[in-house]
Coordinates of C-alpha atoms in Angstrom, one line a residue:
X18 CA 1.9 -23.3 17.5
X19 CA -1.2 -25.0 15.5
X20 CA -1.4 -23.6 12.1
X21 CA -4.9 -22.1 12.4
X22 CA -3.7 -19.8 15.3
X23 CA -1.0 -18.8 12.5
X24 CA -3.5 -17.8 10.4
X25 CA -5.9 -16.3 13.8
X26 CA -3.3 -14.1 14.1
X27 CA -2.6 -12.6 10.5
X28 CA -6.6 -12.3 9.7
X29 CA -8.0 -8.5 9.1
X30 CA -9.1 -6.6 12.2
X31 CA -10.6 -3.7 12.3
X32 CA -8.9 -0.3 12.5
X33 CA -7.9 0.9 16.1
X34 CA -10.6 3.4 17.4
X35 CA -7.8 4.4 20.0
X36 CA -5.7 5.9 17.3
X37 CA -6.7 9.7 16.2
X38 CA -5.2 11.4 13.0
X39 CA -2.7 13.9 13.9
X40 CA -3.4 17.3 14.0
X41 CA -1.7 20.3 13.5
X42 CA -1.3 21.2 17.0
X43 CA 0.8 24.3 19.0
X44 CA 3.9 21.9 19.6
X45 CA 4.0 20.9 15.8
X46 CA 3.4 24.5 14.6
X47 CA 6.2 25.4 17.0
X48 CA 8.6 22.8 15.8
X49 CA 7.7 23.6 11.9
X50 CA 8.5 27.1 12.5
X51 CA 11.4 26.0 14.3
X52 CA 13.0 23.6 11.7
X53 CA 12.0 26.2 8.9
X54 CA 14.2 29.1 10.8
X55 CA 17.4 26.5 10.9
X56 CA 16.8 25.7 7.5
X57 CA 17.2 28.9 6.3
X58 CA 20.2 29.5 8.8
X59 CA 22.1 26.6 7.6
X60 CA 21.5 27.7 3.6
X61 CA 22.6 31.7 4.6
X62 CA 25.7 30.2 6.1
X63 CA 26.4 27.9 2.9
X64 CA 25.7 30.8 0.8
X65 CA 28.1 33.7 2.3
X66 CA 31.2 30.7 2.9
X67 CA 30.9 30.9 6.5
X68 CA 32.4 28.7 9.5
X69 CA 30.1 26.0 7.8
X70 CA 31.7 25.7 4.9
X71 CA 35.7 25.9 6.5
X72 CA 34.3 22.9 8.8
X73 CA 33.1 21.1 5.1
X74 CA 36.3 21.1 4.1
X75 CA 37.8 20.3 6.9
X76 CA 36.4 17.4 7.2
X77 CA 36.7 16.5 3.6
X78 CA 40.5 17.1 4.0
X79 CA 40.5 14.2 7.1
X80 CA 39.4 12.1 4.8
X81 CA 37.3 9.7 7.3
X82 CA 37.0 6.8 4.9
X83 CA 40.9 6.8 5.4
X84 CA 41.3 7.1 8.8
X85 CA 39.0 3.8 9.3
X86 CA 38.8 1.7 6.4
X87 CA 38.3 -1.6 8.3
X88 CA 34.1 0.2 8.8
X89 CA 34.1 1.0 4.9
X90 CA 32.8 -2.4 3.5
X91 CA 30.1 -2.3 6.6
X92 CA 28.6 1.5 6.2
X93 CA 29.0 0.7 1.9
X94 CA 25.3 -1.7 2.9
X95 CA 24.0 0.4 6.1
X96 CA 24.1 3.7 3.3
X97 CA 21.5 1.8 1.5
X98 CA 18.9 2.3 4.1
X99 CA 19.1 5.7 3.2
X100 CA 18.4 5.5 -0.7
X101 CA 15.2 6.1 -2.1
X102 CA 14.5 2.9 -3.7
X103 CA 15.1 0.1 -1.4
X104 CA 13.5 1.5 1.3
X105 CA 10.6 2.7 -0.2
X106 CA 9.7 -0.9 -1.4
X107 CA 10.7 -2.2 2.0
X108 CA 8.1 0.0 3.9
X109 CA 5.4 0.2 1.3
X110 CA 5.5 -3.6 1.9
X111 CA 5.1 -3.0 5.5
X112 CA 2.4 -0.4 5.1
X113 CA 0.2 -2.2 2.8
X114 CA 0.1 -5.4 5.2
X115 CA -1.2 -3.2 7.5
X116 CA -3.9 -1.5 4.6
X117 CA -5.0 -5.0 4.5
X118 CA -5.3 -6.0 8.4
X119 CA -7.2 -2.4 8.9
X120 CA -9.0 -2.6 5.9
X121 CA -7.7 1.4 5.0
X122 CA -5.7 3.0 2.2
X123 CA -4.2 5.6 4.8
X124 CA -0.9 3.7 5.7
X125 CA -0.2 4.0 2.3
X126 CA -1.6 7.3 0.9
X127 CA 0.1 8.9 3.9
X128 CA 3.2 7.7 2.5
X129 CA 2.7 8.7 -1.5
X130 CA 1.9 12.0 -0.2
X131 CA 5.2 11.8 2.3
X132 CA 7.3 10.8 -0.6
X133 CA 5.7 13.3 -3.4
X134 CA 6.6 16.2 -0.8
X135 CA 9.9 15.3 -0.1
X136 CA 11.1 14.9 -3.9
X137 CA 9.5 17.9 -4.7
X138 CA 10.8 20.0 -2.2
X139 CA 14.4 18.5 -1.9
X140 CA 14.5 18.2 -5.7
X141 CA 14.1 21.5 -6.4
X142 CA 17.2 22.8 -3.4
X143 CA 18.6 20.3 -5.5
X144 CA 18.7 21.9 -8.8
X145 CA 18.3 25.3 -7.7
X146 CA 20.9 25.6 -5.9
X147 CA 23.5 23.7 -8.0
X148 CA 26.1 22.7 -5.1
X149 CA 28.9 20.1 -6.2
X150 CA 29.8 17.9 -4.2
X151 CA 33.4 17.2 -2.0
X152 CA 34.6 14.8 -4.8
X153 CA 34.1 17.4 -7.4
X154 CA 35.1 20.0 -5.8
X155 CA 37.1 23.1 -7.9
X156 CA 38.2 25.5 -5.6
X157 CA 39.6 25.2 -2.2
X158 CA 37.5 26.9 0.4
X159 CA 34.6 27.7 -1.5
X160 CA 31.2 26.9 -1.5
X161 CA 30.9 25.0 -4.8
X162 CA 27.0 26.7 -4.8
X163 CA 25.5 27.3 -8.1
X164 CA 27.6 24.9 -10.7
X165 CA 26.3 21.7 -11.7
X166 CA 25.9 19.2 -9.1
X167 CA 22.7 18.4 -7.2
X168 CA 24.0 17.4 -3.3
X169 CA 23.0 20.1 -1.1
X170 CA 20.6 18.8 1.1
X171 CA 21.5 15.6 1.0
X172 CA 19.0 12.9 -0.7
X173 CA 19.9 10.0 1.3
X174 CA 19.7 11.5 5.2
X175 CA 16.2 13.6 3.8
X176 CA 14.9 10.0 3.0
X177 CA 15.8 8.4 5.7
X178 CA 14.5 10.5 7.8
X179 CA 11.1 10.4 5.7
X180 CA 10.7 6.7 4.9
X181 CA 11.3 5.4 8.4
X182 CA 9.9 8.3 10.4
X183 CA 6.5 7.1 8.7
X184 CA 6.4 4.2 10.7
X185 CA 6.5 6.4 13.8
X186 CA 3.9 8.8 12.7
X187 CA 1.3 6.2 11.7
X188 CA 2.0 4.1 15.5
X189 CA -1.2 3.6 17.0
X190 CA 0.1 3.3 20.8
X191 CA 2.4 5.5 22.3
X192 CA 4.8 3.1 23.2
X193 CA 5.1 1.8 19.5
X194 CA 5.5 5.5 18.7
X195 CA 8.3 6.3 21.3
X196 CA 10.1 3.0 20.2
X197 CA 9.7 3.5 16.7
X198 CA 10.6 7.1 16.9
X199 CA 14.1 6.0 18.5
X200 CA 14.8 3.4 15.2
X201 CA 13.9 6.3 12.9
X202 CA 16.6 8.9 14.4
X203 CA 19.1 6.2 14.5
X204 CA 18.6 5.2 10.9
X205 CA 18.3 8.9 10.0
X206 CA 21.6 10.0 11.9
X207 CA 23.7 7.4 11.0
X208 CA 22.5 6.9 7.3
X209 CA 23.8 10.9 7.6
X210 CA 27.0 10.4 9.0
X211 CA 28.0 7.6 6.6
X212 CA 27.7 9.6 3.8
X213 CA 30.1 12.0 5.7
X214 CA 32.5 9.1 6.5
X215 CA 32.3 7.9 2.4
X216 CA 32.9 11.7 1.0
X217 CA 29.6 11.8 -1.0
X218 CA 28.2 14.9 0.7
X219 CA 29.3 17.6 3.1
X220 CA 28.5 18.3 6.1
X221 CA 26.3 21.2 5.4
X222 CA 24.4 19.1 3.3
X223 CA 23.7 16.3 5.8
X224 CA 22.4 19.2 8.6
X225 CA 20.3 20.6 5.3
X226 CA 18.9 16.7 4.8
X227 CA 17.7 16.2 7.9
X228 CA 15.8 19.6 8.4
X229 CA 14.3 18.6 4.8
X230 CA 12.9 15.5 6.1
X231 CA 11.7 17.0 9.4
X232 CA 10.0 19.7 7.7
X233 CA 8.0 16.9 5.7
X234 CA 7.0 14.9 8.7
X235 CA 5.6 18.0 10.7
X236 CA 3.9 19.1 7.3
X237 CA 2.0 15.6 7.0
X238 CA -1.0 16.8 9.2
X239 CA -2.3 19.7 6.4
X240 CA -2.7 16.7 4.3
X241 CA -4.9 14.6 5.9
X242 CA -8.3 16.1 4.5
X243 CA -6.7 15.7 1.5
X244 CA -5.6 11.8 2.2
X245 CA -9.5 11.4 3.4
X246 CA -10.7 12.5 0.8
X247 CA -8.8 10.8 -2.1
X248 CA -9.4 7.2 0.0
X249 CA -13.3 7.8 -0.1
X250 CA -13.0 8.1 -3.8
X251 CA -10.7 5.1 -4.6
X252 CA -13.1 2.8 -2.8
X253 CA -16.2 4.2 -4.5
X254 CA -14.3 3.6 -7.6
X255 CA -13.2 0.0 -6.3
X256 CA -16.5 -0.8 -5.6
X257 CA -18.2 0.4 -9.3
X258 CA -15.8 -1.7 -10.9
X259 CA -16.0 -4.7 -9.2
X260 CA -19.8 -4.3 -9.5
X261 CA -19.5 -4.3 -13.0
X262 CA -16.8 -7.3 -13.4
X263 CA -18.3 -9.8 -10.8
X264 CA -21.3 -11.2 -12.2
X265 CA -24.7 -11.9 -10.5
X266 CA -24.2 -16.0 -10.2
X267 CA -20.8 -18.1 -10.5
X268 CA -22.5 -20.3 -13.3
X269 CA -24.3 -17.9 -15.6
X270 CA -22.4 -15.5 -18.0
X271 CA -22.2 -12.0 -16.8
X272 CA -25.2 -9.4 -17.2
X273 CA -27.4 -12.3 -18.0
X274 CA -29.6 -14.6 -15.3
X275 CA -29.8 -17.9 -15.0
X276 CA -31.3 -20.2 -17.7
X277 CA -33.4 -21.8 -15.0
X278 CA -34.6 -18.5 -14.2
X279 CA -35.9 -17.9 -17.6
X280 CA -39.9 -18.6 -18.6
X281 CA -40.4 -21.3 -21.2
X282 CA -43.2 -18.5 -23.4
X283 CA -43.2 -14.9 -22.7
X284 CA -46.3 -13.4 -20.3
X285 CA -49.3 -12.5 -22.2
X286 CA -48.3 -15.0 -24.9
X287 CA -50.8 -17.3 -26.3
X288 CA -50.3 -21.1 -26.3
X289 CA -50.9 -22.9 -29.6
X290 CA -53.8 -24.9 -27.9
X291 CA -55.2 -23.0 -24.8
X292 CA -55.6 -19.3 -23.5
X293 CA -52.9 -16.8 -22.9
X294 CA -50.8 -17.3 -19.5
X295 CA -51.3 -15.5 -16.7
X296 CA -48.8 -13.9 -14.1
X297 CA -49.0 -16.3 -11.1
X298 CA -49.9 -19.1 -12.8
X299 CA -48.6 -22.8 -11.8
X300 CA -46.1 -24.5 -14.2
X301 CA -47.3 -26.5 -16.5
X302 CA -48.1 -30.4 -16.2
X303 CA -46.8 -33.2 -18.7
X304 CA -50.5 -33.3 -19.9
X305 CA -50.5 -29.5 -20.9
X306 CA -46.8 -30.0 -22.8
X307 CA -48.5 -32.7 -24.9
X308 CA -51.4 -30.5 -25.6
X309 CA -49.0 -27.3 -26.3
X310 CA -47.2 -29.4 -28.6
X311 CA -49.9 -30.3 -30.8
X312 CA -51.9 -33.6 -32.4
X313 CA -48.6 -34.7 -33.8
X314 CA -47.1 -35.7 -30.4
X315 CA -49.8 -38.2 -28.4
X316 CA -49.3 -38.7 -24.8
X317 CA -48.6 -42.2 -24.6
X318 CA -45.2 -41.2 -26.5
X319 CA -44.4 -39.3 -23.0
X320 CA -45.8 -41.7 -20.4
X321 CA -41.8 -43.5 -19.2
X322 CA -42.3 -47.3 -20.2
X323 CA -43.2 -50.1 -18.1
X324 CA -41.1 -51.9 -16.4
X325 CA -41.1 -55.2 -16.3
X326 CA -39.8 -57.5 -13.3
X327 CA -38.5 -60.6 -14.0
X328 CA -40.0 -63.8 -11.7
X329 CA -36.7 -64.6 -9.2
X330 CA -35.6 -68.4 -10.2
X331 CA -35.6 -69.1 -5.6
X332 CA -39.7 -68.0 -5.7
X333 CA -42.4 -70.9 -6.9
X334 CA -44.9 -69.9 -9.6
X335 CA -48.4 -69.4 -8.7
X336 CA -50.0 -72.7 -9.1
X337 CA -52.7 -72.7 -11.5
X338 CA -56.4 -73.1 -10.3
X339 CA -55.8 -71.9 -6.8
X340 CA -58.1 -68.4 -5.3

């Protein structure tokens, strides 16, 4: 491949027309309402120490990270597809390549607002709800709810879910939605199990995670007129202050026009030696500078010198006495 259809293909294009915002239709309303009602299940079951929490410990007491340690070195890396961090530098790099090919700031406004929701909302279970998590744990059996640990839902699996679901929610073709869709629940499920299989979280608070960052993908439609909104005023702004950095012409300073472009006198101003110029009128000959300039400059001191051509030595003289 020639390296101008290299650079064909990575040029801008324009924005698909065949690509509609999502809307906030029945199906997603359903699913919200949906995801809501098992969020609040799983936190009711967490909070009275119900068959959730015996299956926590159970599974805490298996120890999983024992039972398969040759995997442990592998899922330590595939975890971190599932912090914050990383994978929000890896997909903002994603996103803002595509920005630049569409020429829009919705890829990446649509995840700002994405990430703001989910650190509000899953920061604040966080705290307010206090659970420790299966290394700390005190008592055996209980809930660990309310103390001073900040697991329940689980960070990690809410991100994942999050961060790579964007990808599917911003596809432009249904086939790149489907596809992406599948990479996002794979990431998501097993970014959740791992942190089963390492003893960082509990069960409970992987099921929690994943409702978390479901609830902020279905949400991302009410915040579209906002997202519209805030892009129209970034470019204005863009535009203002590139209007006021870029000057007029690449070889005069800024604010000010070119020298060329400025009048010798002002219009209306009278010349030491004639009448006032006029709007309109022709520039000036070298016989009017001389007579601008005064008596002490003649014009013979303008007129370019003579030049002389010296006789070539291969051409006769002109012999004397001929017509």
């Amino acid at each position: 491949m020639r390296t101008h259809q290299i650079f064909a293909r990575l040029e801008q294009e324009p924005q698909r027309p065949d690509a509609p915002v999502p809307g906030m239709s029945r199906v997603r309303r359903s699913l919200l309402g949906a995801i809501l009602a098992f969020y609040g299940v799983i936190v009711a079951a967490v909070l009275s120490t119900s068959w959730l929490v015996r299956i926590d410990w159970q599974v805490m007491l298996f120890r999983p990270y024992k039972q398969w340690p040759e995997v442990h070195a592998f899922l330590d890396y595939f975890v971190v597809l599932g912090q914050r961090g990383p994978t929000a530098v890896l997909i903002a790099a994603w996103l803002g390549w595509r920005s630049w090919r569409q020429r829009t700031l919705r890829p990446l406004l649509i995840m700002g607002a994405a990430l703001l929701l989910l650190n509000v909302t899953v920061g604040a279970a966080k705290i307010g709800m206090g659970r420790e998590g299966p290394h700390y744990a005190n008592v055996v059996g209980s809930n660990e709810m309310f103390l001073t640990g900040d697991i329940f839902p689980s960070g990690h699996t809410a991100n994942a879910v999050v961060t790579w679901g964007i990808l599917a929610y911003l596809a432009t073709t249904p086939q790149a939605r489907r596809v992406l869709s599948v990479i996002a629940a794979v990431f998501a499920l097993g970014v959740g199990a791992t942190t089963v299989y390492l003893g960082t979280h509990w069960v409970s608070d992987v099921l929690l995670g994943w409702a978390a960052g479901l609830l902020v993908l279905l949400a991302l439609p009410w915040c579209e007129p906002l997202i519209a909104r805030a892009e129209v005023r970034i470019l204005t702004l863009r535009d203002r202050l590139r209007a006021r950095l870029v000057p007029g012409t690449p070889d005069s300073p800024a604010g000010l026009p070119p020298l060329a472009s400025q009048p010798l006198h002002p219009v209306g101003a009278a010349l030491p030696d004639g009448p006032p110029a006029r709007r309109g009128d022709p520039e000036p000959v070298t016989a009017g500078v001389a007579r601008r300039t005064g008596p002490r400059l003649s014009t013979a001191r303008l007129r370019a010198p003579e030049r002389t051509h010296p006789v070539r030595a291969d051409r006769p003289g002109r012999p004397v006495g001929s017509h």
